[in-house]
Amino acid sequence: MSTIVGGVKLTTLENGITVISDAMPHLGTVSLGIWVGAGARDEGESEHGISHLLEHMAFKGTRRRSARRIAEEIEQVGGDINAATSVEQTSYNVRVLGEDLGLGIDILSDILTEPAFAPDELAREKNVIVQEIGAVMDTPDDLVFDLFQERAFPDQAMGRSILGTPDTVRSFDPAGLGAYLGRTYRGPRMVVSAAGAVDHERLVAEAAQRLGSIGHEPKPEAPAARYGGGTVLTPRDLEQVHVVLGLEGRSFKHPQYHALQVLSNILGGGMSSRLFQEVREERGLCYSIYSFHWSYVDTGLFAIYAGTDTGDVGELSNVVIDQVLAAGDTITETELARAKAQMKVGLLAALESSGARADQLARQILAFGRVIPVEEIVAKVEAVTVEAVQQAARDLVAGGRPTLSAIGPGGGLDPAARAVERLARP
């Protein structure tokens, strides 16, 4: 029995897996994926990086298919296949012609239910990830975010890099991968989502046949996040100082979630934003600056990134903090209307992509247990008032305990650290 919400069809299999589809009749292709409500924060200390390695190993062979055969079968029909790991979720995706939906779900199911974890493939892929870790270490505008997350959530899986460390990655074996998969890839936290040229009943039948072996018991809950905050300064011989400065944000279930999304847009969401205009256009202190609000199931991070010359770090940091502090009193109706328009266009434009639509539906099921109609999302954005944004900004700052991550020449790090003290609260 399927439930229909605004044209989206949803069915729950006996083992708890949700199958959801959004038919887009004007398309000839289907974007299809399996989303798992498990990611880096589900890892034990000795499992640091195992979620990401498991995702990589998905394409390295099953009991029925070699790694080469997986690639050849998908590309033989003109399709493509990919996967991604985040803090709280992992996804495996294909895009194929609508007529090849069966092949797509067969391959995705195969790699999740019958992975081979061949020792030679595992050894090669561990080496690939060690190279990936090295690439991040050589890329300061990536590394600064990993260090920011680690400082915000110290001594817990929530704050550890998704990639792991060379030592932890090299320590994993087939038995460990299989144990982690069996513990975390459970029916109640899995979603099969498709958008485009898709027939729902066929999708349900294929999923039920191929994913029936997935267990129905819930996976263990990840430990609650514990925000810490603090400062991490990393001297490097670079041309610029890369800075991420932030505070504890809100969960995507929090009443202030949409107000903080609007605030992020107003502060640093585009060329008309306060930070872009004041820091780049008026003062010429940087090339790139933007704000973001990362939300999780039980917490969030609200922050600003910028890269600037060593001599400009102090001024830039203080201007950023001035703007954050001023937001609690000075947000205008004009800024609010502009931010809402940008957010609505971004939301609606994303829905024109079958891949983005399948992804959104899966994430809604994992986060809220239901499909959220686009009209409801737009209504919540429209309901945000100037007063709500200002209050969210004041509450953000009132929490104190800022987090600062900065990488660059040593002389440019201390000015950022001194400036961020203005946000600290006893």
Tab-separated table of C-alpha atoms in Angstrom:
chain	number	residue	atom	x	y	z
A	1	MET	CA	0.000	0.000	0.000
A	2	SER	CA	1.490	3.298	-1.112
A	3	THR	CA	0.989	6.728	0.408
A	4	ILE	CA	0.806	9.704	-1.953
A	5	VAL	CA	1.889	13.190	-0.840
A	6	GLY	CA	1.715	15.904	-3.472
A	7	GLY	CA	2.411	13.435	-6.277
A	8	VAL	CA	5.231	11.724	-4.376
A	9	LYS	CA	4.623	8.025	-3.679
A	10	LEU	CA	5.928	6.295	-0.574
A	11	THR	CA	5.943	2.649	0.498
A	12	THR	CA	7.556	1.004	3.539
A	13	LEU	CA	8.929	-2.503	3.045
A	14	GLU	CA	8.588	-5.214	5.690
A	15	ASN	CA	12.139	-4.625	6.956
A	16	GLY	CA	11.536	-0.914	7.419
A	17	ILE	CA	13.187	0.387	4.248
A	18	THR	CA	11.312	3.355	2.800
A	19	VAL	CA	10.809	3.391	-0.976
A	20	ILE	CA	9.914	6.809	-2.348
A	21	SER	CA	9.523	8.141	-5.864
A	22	ASP	CA	8.637	11.312	-7.709
A	23	ALA	CA	7.668	10.754	-11.338
A	24	MET	CA	8.779	13.561	-13.667
A	25	PRO	CA	7.050	12.600	-16.941
A	26	HIS	CA	9.024	15.002	-19.112
A	27	LEU	CA	12.286	13.166	-18.314
A	28	GLY	CA	13.699	10.089	-19.995
A	29	THR	CA	16.210	9.293	-17.252
A	30	VAL	CA	15.835	8.339	-13.611
A	31	SER	CA	18.031	9.382	-10.691
A	32	LEU	CA	18.011	6.544	-8.213
A	33	GLY	CA	19.797	5.985	-4.946
A	34	ILE	CA	19.949	4.283	-1.594
A	35	TRP	CA	20.470	6.591	1.368
A	36	VAL	CA	21.597	5.281	4.746
A	37	GLY	CA	21.109	7.223	7.969
A	38	ALA	CA	24.611	6.433	9.152
A	39	GLY	CA	27.862	8.317	8.719
A	40	ALA	CA	31.005	9.456	10.432
A	41	ARG	CA	29.345	10.216	13.767
A	42	ASP	CA	28.314	6.553	14.093
A	43	GLU	CA	31.929	5.413	14.237
A	44	GLY	CA	33.669	4.180	17.357
A	45	GLU	CA	37.101	5.626	18.113
A	46	SER	CA	38.873	2.705	16.442
A	47	GLU	CA	36.557	3.033	13.408
A	48	HIS	CA	37.570	6.564	12.468
A	49	GLY	CA	37.131	6.795	8.681
A	50	ILE	CA	35.417	3.434	8.202
A	51	SER	CA	32.170	4.946	6.845
A	52	HIS	CA	34.087	6.636	4.052
A	53	LEU	CA	36.161	3.542	3.296
A	54	LEU	CA	33.003	1.423	3.148
A	55	GLU	CA	31.547	3.859	0.620
A	56	HIS	CA	34.707	3.593	-1.484
A	57	MET	CA	34.636	-0.207	-1.334
A	58	ALA	CA	31.097	-0.263	-2.677
A	59	PHE	CA	32.433	-0.101	-6.212
A	60	LYS	CA	35.295	-2.549	-5.717
A	61	GLY	CA	33.397	-5.737	-6.361
A	62	THR	CA	30.688	-8.018	-5.022
A	63	ARG	CA	30.258	-11.766	-4.967
A	64	ARG	CA	28.577	-11.497	-8.394
A	65	ARG	CA	30.454	-8.614	-9.996
A	66	SER	CA	34.047	-7.458	-10.229
A	67	ALA	CA	34.864	-3.758	-9.875
A	68	ARG	CA	35.328	-3.558	-13.637
A	69	ARG	CA	32.024	-5.264	-14.332
A	70	ILE	CA	30.153	-2.787	-12.113
A	71	ALA	CA	31.570	0.105	-14.117
A	72	GLU	CA	31.022	-1.593	-17.465
A	73	GLU	CA	27.403	-2.585	-16.783
A	74	ILE	CA	26.425	0.945	-15.801
A	75	GLU	CA	28.320	2.633	-18.625
A	76	GLN	CA	27.106	0.072	-21.173
A	77	VAL	CA	23.637	1.638	-20.812
A	78	GLY	CA	25.031	5.184	-20.695
A	79	GLY	CA	24.586	5.612	-16.967
A	80	ASP	CA	26.822	6.832	-14.171
A	81	ILE	CA	27.295	5.801	-10.567
A	82	ASN	CA	28.563	7.637	-7.505
A	83	ALA	CA	28.481	7.718	-3.720
A	84	ALA	CA	29.080	10.157	-0.864
A	85	THR	CA	29.708	10.082	2.884
A	86	SER	CA	28.799	12.812	5.359
A	87	VAL	CA	28.662	13.185	9.123
A	88	GLU	CA	25.211	11.627	9.435
A	89	GLN	CA	24.422	9.946	6.099
A	90	THR	CA	25.883	7.865	3.284
A	91	SER	CA	24.394	7.649	-0.207
A	92	TYR	CA	24.864	5.463	-3.274
A	93	ASN	CA	23.459	6.796	-6.546
A	94	VAL	CA	23.000	5.927	-10.193
A	95	ARG	CA	21.455	7.746	-13.130
A	96	VAL	CA	20.180	5.650	-16.019
A	97	LEU	CA	17.424	5.610	-18.617
A	98	GLY	CA	14.032	4.881	-17.136
A	99	GLU	CA	13.957	1.511	-18.882
A	100	ASP	CA	17.164	0.518	-17.043
A	101	LEU	CA	15.830	1.160	-13.546
A	102	GLY	CA	16.004	-2.576	-12.792
A	103	LEU	CA	19.707	-2.677	-13.563
A	104	GLY	CA	20.317	0.378	-11.414
A	105	ILE	CA	18.597	-1.006	-8.337
A	106	ASP	CA	20.204	-4.416	-8.898
A	107	ILE	CA	23.720	-2.955	-8.858
A	108	LEU	CA	23.062	-0.692	-5.878
A	109	SER	CA	21.524	-3.555	-3.931
A	110	ASP	CA	24.351	-5.879	-4.886
A	111	ILE	CA	27.075	-3.584	-3.586
A	112	LEU	CA	25.276	-3.141	-0.243
A	113	THR	CA	24.180	-6.724	0.384
A	114	GLU	CA	26.960	-8.788	-1.224
A	115	PRO	CA	30.205	-6.766	-1.008
A	116	ALA	CA	33.313	-8.862	-1.609
A	117	PHE	CA	35.852	-6.768	0.349
A	118	ALA	CA	38.590	-8.545	-1.600
A	119	PRO	CA	41.925	-8.060	0.221
A	120	ASP	CA	43.772	-6.798	-2.874
A	121	GLU	CA	41.031	-4.275	-3.688
A	122	LEU	CA	40.884	-3.183	-0.047
A	123	ALA	CA	44.636	-2.615	0.076
A	124	ARG	CA	44.524	-0.467	-3.066
A	125	GLU	CA	41.554	1.567	-1.887
A	126	LYS	CA	43.084	2.220	1.520
A	127	ASN	CA	46.104	3.628	-0.269
A	128	VAL	CA	43.828	5.821	-2.414
A	129	ILE	CA	42.209	7.268	0.704
A	130	VAL	CA	45.582	7.885	2.345
A	131	GLN	CA	46.428	9.908	-0.778
A	132	GLU	CA	43.118	11.744	-0.401
A	133	ILE	CA	43.984	12.593	3.207
A	134	GLY	CA	47.337	13.915	2.014
A	135	ALA	CA	45.606	16.066	-0.585
A	136	VAL	CA	43.449	17.687	2.115
A	137	MET	CA	46.517	18.349	4.246
A	138	ASP	CA	48.021	20.160	1.251
A	139	THR	CA	44.848	22.207	0.658
A	140	PRO	CA	44.472	24.785	3.439
A	141	ASP	CA	41.038	25.993	2.381
A	142	ASP	CA	39.799	22.413	2.892
A	143	LEU	CA	41.838	21.590	5.986
A	144	VAL	CA	40.663	24.713	7.824
A	145	PHE	CA	37.101	23.307	7.833
A	146	ASP	CA	38.180	19.924	9.209
A	147	LEU	CA	40.067	21.659	12.011
A	148	PHE	CA	37.073	23.914	12.662
A	149	GLN	CA	34.739	20.920	13.033
A	150	GLU	CA	37.236	19.157	15.297
A	151	ARG	CA	37.558	22.169	17.576
A	152	ALA	CA	33.798	22.709	17.687
A	153	PHE	CA	33.156	19.092	18.707
A	154	PRO	CA	36.323	17.904	20.461
A	155	ASP	CA	37.060	14.301	21.456
A	156	GLN	CA	34.039	12.753	19.710
A	157	ALA	CA	33.131	11.235	16.356
A	158	MET	CA	31.113	14.349	15.470
A	159	GLY	CA	34.313	16.369	15.268
A	160	ARG	CA	36.572	13.897	13.512
A	161	SER	CA	37.419	14.145	9.835
A	162	ILE	CA	35.228	11.953	7.639
A	163	LEU	CA	38.325	10.641	5.873
A	164	GLY	CA	39.987	9.186	8.966
A	165	THR	CA	43.754	9.179	9.494
A	166	PRO	CA	46.389	7.167	7.616
A	167	ASP	CA	46.805	4.911	10.650
A	168	THR	CA	43.104	4.200	11.167
A	169	VAL	CA	42.434	3.680	7.469
A	170	ARG	CA	45.328	1.230	7.162
A	171	SER	CA	44.048	-0.719	10.191
A	172	PHE	CA	40.712	-1.773	8.691
A	173	ASP	CA	40.151	-5.318	7.449
A	174	PRO	CA	37.237	-7.111	5.696
A	175	ALA	CA	35.824	-8.380	8.984
A	176	GLY	CA	35.709	-4.879	10.447
A	177	LEU	CA	34.018	-3.457	7.349
A	178	GLY	CA	31.426	-6.225	7.402
A	179	ALA	CA	30.724	-5.722	11.102
A	180	TYR	CA	30.251	-1.967	10.679
A	181	LEU	CA	27.969	-2.447	7.668
A	182	GLY	CA	25.868	-5.005	9.523
A	183	ARG	CA	25.548	-2.783	12.585
A	184	THR	CA	24.627	0.483	10.856
A	185	TYR	CA	22.975	-0.362	7.528
A	186	ARG	CA	19.551	-1.271	8.918
A	187	GLY	CA	16.150	-1.119	7.241
A	188	PRO	CA	14.499	1.552	9.425
A	189	ARG	CA	17.352	3.964	8.554
A	190	MET	CA	17.500	3.293	4.809
A	191	VAL	CA	15.665	4.960	1.934
A	192	VAL	CA	15.420	3.970	-1.714
A	193	SER	CA	14.616	7.209	-3.544
A	194	ALA	CA	14.050	7.863	-7.243
A	195	ALA	CA	12.971	10.814	-9.348
A	196	GLY	CA	12.430	11.154	-13.074
A	197	ALA	CA	11.249	8.391	-15.385
A	198	VAL	CA	10.196	6.029	-12.598
A	199	ASP	CA	7.313	3.647	-12.064
A	200	HIS	CA	6.733	3.386	-8.324
A	201	GLU	CA	5.278	-0.103	-8.215
A	202	ARG	CA	8.166	-1.473	-10.237
A	203	LEU	CA	10.640	0.287	-7.940
A	204	VAL	CA	8.950	-1.204	-4.865
A	205	ALA	CA	8.969	-4.695	-6.355
A	206	GLU	CA	12.650	-4.467	-7.291
A	207	ALA	CA	13.634	-3.078	-3.886
A	208	ALA	CA	11.643	-5.694	-1.973
A	209	GLN	CA	13.234	-8.503	-3.982
A	210	ARG	CA	16.809	-7.277	-3.767
A	211	LEU	CA	16.990	-5.635	-0.318
A	212	GLY	CA	14.932	-8.114	1.698
A	213	SER	CA	18.039	-9.451	3.438
A	214	ILE	CA	18.679	-6.108	5.151
A	215	GLY	CA	17.840	-6.415	8.842
A	216	HIS	CA	14.774	-4.714	10.312
A	217	GLU	CA	16.268	-3.908	13.731
A	218	PRO	CA	17.104	-0.220	14.284
A	219	LYS	CA	20.777	0.713	14.271
A	220	PRO	CA	22.354	1.929	17.529
A	221	GLU	CA	21.873	5.632	18.133
A	222	ALA	CA	24.926	7.816	17.657
A	223	PRO	CA	26.137	9.601	20.814
A	224	ALA	CA	24.696	13.077	21.367
A	225	ALA	CA	26.868	15.905	20.079
A	226	ARG	CA	28.739	17.990	22.648
A	227	TYR	CA	29.668	21.433	21.379
A	228	GLY	CA	32.904	22.720	22.848
A	229	GLY	CA	34.323	25.650	20.920
A	230	GLY	CA	37.770	27.137	21.176
A	231	THR	CA	40.632	28.231	18.970
A	232	VAL	CA	43.025	26.249	16.781
A	233	LEU	CA	45.844	28.122	15.026
A	234	THR	CA	47.932	26.283	12.438
A	235	PRO	CA	51.085	28.074	11.205
A	236	ARG	CA	51.787	27.410	7.524
A	237	ASP	CA	54.014	29.121	4.961
A	238	LEU	CA	51.170	30.346	2.727
A	239	GLU	CA	50.264	33.465	0.793
A	240	GLN	CA	47.024	33.900	2.739
A	241	VAL	CA	45.468	33.225	6.113
A	242	HIS	CA	42.344	31.063	5.877
A	243	VAL	CA	39.864	31.715	8.672
A	244	VAL	CA	36.656	30.003	9.784
A	245	LEU	CA	34.923	31.722	12.687
A	246	GLY	CA	31.655	30.467	14.123
A	247	LEU	CA	29.281	29.624	16.935
A	248	GLU	CA	27.012	26.727	17.806
A	249	GLY	CA	24.095	26.717	15.388
A	250	ARG	CA	20.770	24.923	15.502
A	251	SER	CA	19.447	21.506	14.539
A	252	PHE	CA	17.297	21.307	11.410
A	253	LYS	CA	14.422	20.511	13.806
A	254	HIS	CA	14.956	23.634	15.932
A	255	PRO	CA	12.324	26.424	15.793
A	256	GLN	CA	15.036	28.940	14.825
A	257	TYR	CA	16.378	26.853	11.940
A	258	HIS	CA	14.759	28.863	9.144
A	259	ALA	CA	15.552	32.191	10.811
A	260	LEU	CA	19.239	31.236	10.937
A	261	GLN	CA	19.167	30.143	7.303
A	262	VAL	CA	17.833	33.598	6.450
A	263	LEU	CA	20.465	35.223	8.676
A	264	SER	CA	23.235	33.308	6.903
A	265	ASN	CA	21.926	34.507	3.556
A	266	ILE	CA	21.783	38.128	4.733
A	267	LEU	CA	25.269	38.046	6.239
A	268	GLY	CA	27.161	36.177	3.561
A	269	GLY	CA	24.892	34.509	1.029
A	270	GLY	CA	25.641	36.433	-2.134
A	271	MET	CA	27.092	39.536	-3.755
A	272	SER	CA	24.522	41.772	-2.056
A	273	SER	CA	25.167	40.278	1.393
A	274	ARG	CA	26.527	42.401	4.223
A	275	LEU	CA	29.887	40.648	4.435
A	276	PHE	CA	30.540	40.641	0.693
A	277	GLN	CA	29.690	44.319	0.402
A	278	GLU	CA	31.503	45.515	3.524
A	279	VAL	CA	34.551	43.248	3.563
A	280	ARG	CA	35.255	42.809	-0.136
A	281	GLU	CA	33.583	45.671	-2.017
A	282	GLU	CA	34.043	48.510	0.477
A	283	ARG	CA	37.359	47.531	2.086
A	284	GLY	CA	38.985	45.135	-0.383
A	285	LEU	CA	40.098	42.817	2.421
A	286	CYS	CA	39.541	39.502	0.638
A	287	TYR	CA	38.561	37.741	-2.541
A	288	SER	CA	36.253	35.120	-1.014
A	289	ILE	CA	33.979	35.430	2.001
A	290	TYR	CA	30.736	33.667	2.849
A	291	SER	CA	28.655	32.397	5.751
A	292	PHE	CA	27.031	29.019	6.246
A	293	HIS	CA	24.755	27.176	8.668
A	294	TRP	CA	25.405	23.431	8.886
A	295	SER	CA	22.554	21.654	10.672
A	296	TYR	CA	22.556	18.168	12.158
A	297	VAL	CA	19.981	16.075	13.980
A	298	ASP	CA	20.779	17.586	17.387
A	299	THR	CA	22.996	20.651	16.857
A	300	GLY	CA	24.516	22.892	14.193
A	301	LEU	CA	27.341	25.240	13.284
A	302	PHE	CA	26.925	28.827	12.119
A	303	ALA	CA	30.122	30.277	10.716
A	304	ILE	CA	31.929	32.559	8.271
A	305	TYR	CA	34.878	31.656	6.039
A	306	ALA	CA	37.341	34.109	4.514
A	307	GLY	CA	40.841	34.062	3.058
A	308	THR	CA	42.948	37.204	3.369
A	309	ASP	CA	46.481	38.624	3.479
A	310	THR	CA	48.402	38.383	6.731
A	311	GLY	CA	48.284	42.115	7.344
A	312	ASP	CA	44.497	42.293	6.916
A	313	VAL	CA	43.465	39.468	9.277
A	314	GLY	CA	42.827	41.674	12.283
A	315	GLU	CA	40.690	44.211	10.425
A	316	LEU	CA	38.768	41.516	8.546
A	317	SER	CA	38.058	39.515	11.704
A	318	ASN	CA	36.808	42.568	13.569
A	319	VAL	CA	34.580	43.658	10.674
A	320	VAL	CA	33.068	40.157	10.522
A	321	ILE	CA	32.389	40.212	14.257
A	322	ASP	CA	30.913	43.716	13.996
A	323	GLN	CA	28.459	42.441	11.394
A	324	VAL	CA	27.491	39.390	13.468
A	325	LEU	CA	26.902	41.554	16.547
A	326	ALA	CA	24.975	44.196	14.603
A	327	ALA	CA	22.623	41.648	13.083
A	328	GLY	CA	20.741	41.355	16.355
A	329	ASP	CA	19.419	44.907	15.949
A	330	THR	CA	19.782	46.067	12.363
A	331	ILE	CA	18.249	43.509	9.963
A	332	THR	CA	15.878	45.332	7.600
A	333	GLU	CA	12.701	44.347	5.782
A	334	THR	CA	14.480	44.911	2.468
A	335	GLU	CA	17.265	42.485	3.378
A	336	LEU	CA	14.729	39.964	4.629
A	337	ALA	CA	12.712	40.109	1.402
A	338	ARG	CA	15.851	39.712	-0.716
A	339	ALA	CA	17.046	36.725	1.323
A	340	LYS	CA	13.665	35.027	1.100
A	341	ALA	CA	13.575	35.493	-2.679
A	342	GLN	CA	17.054	34.004	-3.053
A	343	MET	CA	16.166	31.043	-0.865
A	344	LYS	CA	12.922	30.311	-2.705
A	345	VAL	CA	14.585	30.457	-6.113
A	346	GLY	CA	17.359	28.171	-4.882
A	347	LEU	CA	14.827	25.694	-3.507
A	348	LEU	CA	12.659	25.645	-6.613
A	349	ALA	CA	15.608	25.516	-9.015
A	350	ALA	CA	16.986	22.476	-7.213
A	351	LEU	CA	13.694	20.657	-7.715
A	352	GLU	CA	14.155	20.942	-11.482
A	353	SER	CA	16.978	18.375	-11.174
A	354	SER	CA	15.918	14.745	-10.736
A	355	GLY	CA	19.086	14.035	-8.760
A	356	ALA	CA	18.476	16.915	-6.361
A	357	ARG	CA	14.841	15.880	-5.973
A	358	ALA	CA	15.682	12.255	-5.141
A	359	ASP	CA	18.290	13.465	-2.660
A	360	GLN	CA	15.902	15.912	-0.999
A	361	LEU	CA	13.160	13.310	-0.584
A	362	ALA	CA	15.541	10.777	0.967
A	363	ARG	CA	16.959	13.320	3.394
A	364	GLN	CA	13.476	14.438	4.449
A	365	ILE	CA	12.515	10.847	5.282
A	366	LEU	CA	15.718	10.272	7.263
A	367	ALA	CA	15.437	13.583	9.115
A	368	PHE	CA	11.688	13.975	9.661
A	369	GLY	CA	10.132	10.644	8.762
A	370	ARG	CA	7.869	12.238	6.171
A	371	VAL	CA	7.784	14.049	2.859
A	372	ILE	CA	7.687	17.814	3.310
A	373	PRO	CA	5.810	19.471	0.426
A	374	VAL	CA	7.674	22.344	-1.177
A	375	GLU	CA	4.736	24.603	-0.355
A	376	GLU	CA	5.281	23.905	3.349
A	377	ILE	CA	8.980	24.774	3.112
A	378	VAL	CA	8.230	27.998	1.236
A	379	ALA	CA	5.568	28.893	3.820
A	380	LYS	CA	8.062	28.452	6.654
A	381	VAL	CA	10.567	30.684	4.900
A	382	GLU	CA	7.869	33.275	4.224
A	383	ALA	CA	6.823	33.186	7.890
A	384	VAL	CA	10.257	34.343	9.080
A	385	THR	CA	10.084	37.924	10.360
A	386	VAL	CA	12.713	40.586	10.931
A	387	GLU	CA	12.187	40.154	14.667
A	388	ALA	CA	12.738	36.393	14.392
A	389	VAL	CA	16.019	36.844	12.523
A	390	GLN	CA	17.243	39.463	14.984
A	391	GLN	CA	16.336	37.249	17.949
A	392	ALA	CA	18.087	34.269	16.366
A	393	ALA	CA	21.187	36.409	15.880
A	394	ARG	CA	21.116	37.577	19.504
A	395	ASP	CA	20.625	34.034	20.794
A	396	LEU	CA	23.495	32.823	18.617
A	397	VAL	CA	25.896	35.315	20.165
A	398	ALA	CA	24.502	34.897	23.688
A	399	GLY	CA	25.609	31.271	23.669
A	400	GLY	CA	29.233	32.411	23.604
A	401	ARG	CA	32.017	29.869	23.164
A	402	PRO	CA	33.035	30.799	19.614
A	403	THR	CA	35.078	28.427	17.485
A	404	LEU	CA	38.000	29.716	15.427
A	405	SER	CA	40.180	27.828	12.985
A	406	ALA	CA	42.948	29.704	11.162
A	407	ILE	CA	45.740	28.479	8.883
A	408	GLY	CA	48.506	30.615	7.456
A	409	PRO	CA	51.650	32.591	8.277
A	410	GLY	CA	52.167	32.798	12.021
A	411	GLY	CA	52.030	36.581	12.108
A	412	GLY	CA	48.465	36.558	10.811
A	413	LEU	CA	47.015	34.094	13.310
A	414	ASP	CA	47.141	36.021	16.591
A	415	PRO	CA	45.055	38.987	15.334
A	416	ALA	CA	42.202	36.590	14.507
A	417	ALA	CA	42.478	34.964	17.934
A	418	ARG	CA	42.373	38.350	19.670
A	419	ALA	CA	39.361	39.482	17.647
A	420	VAL	CA	37.309	36.376	18.378
A	421	GLU	CA	37.533	37.052	22.105
A	422	ARG	CA	34.867	39.703	21.526
A	423	LEU	CA	32.334	36.901	20.996
A	424	ALA	CA	33.270	34.950	24.113
A	425	ARG	CA	30.864	34.963	27.028
A	426	PRO	CA	31.593	33.869	30.607
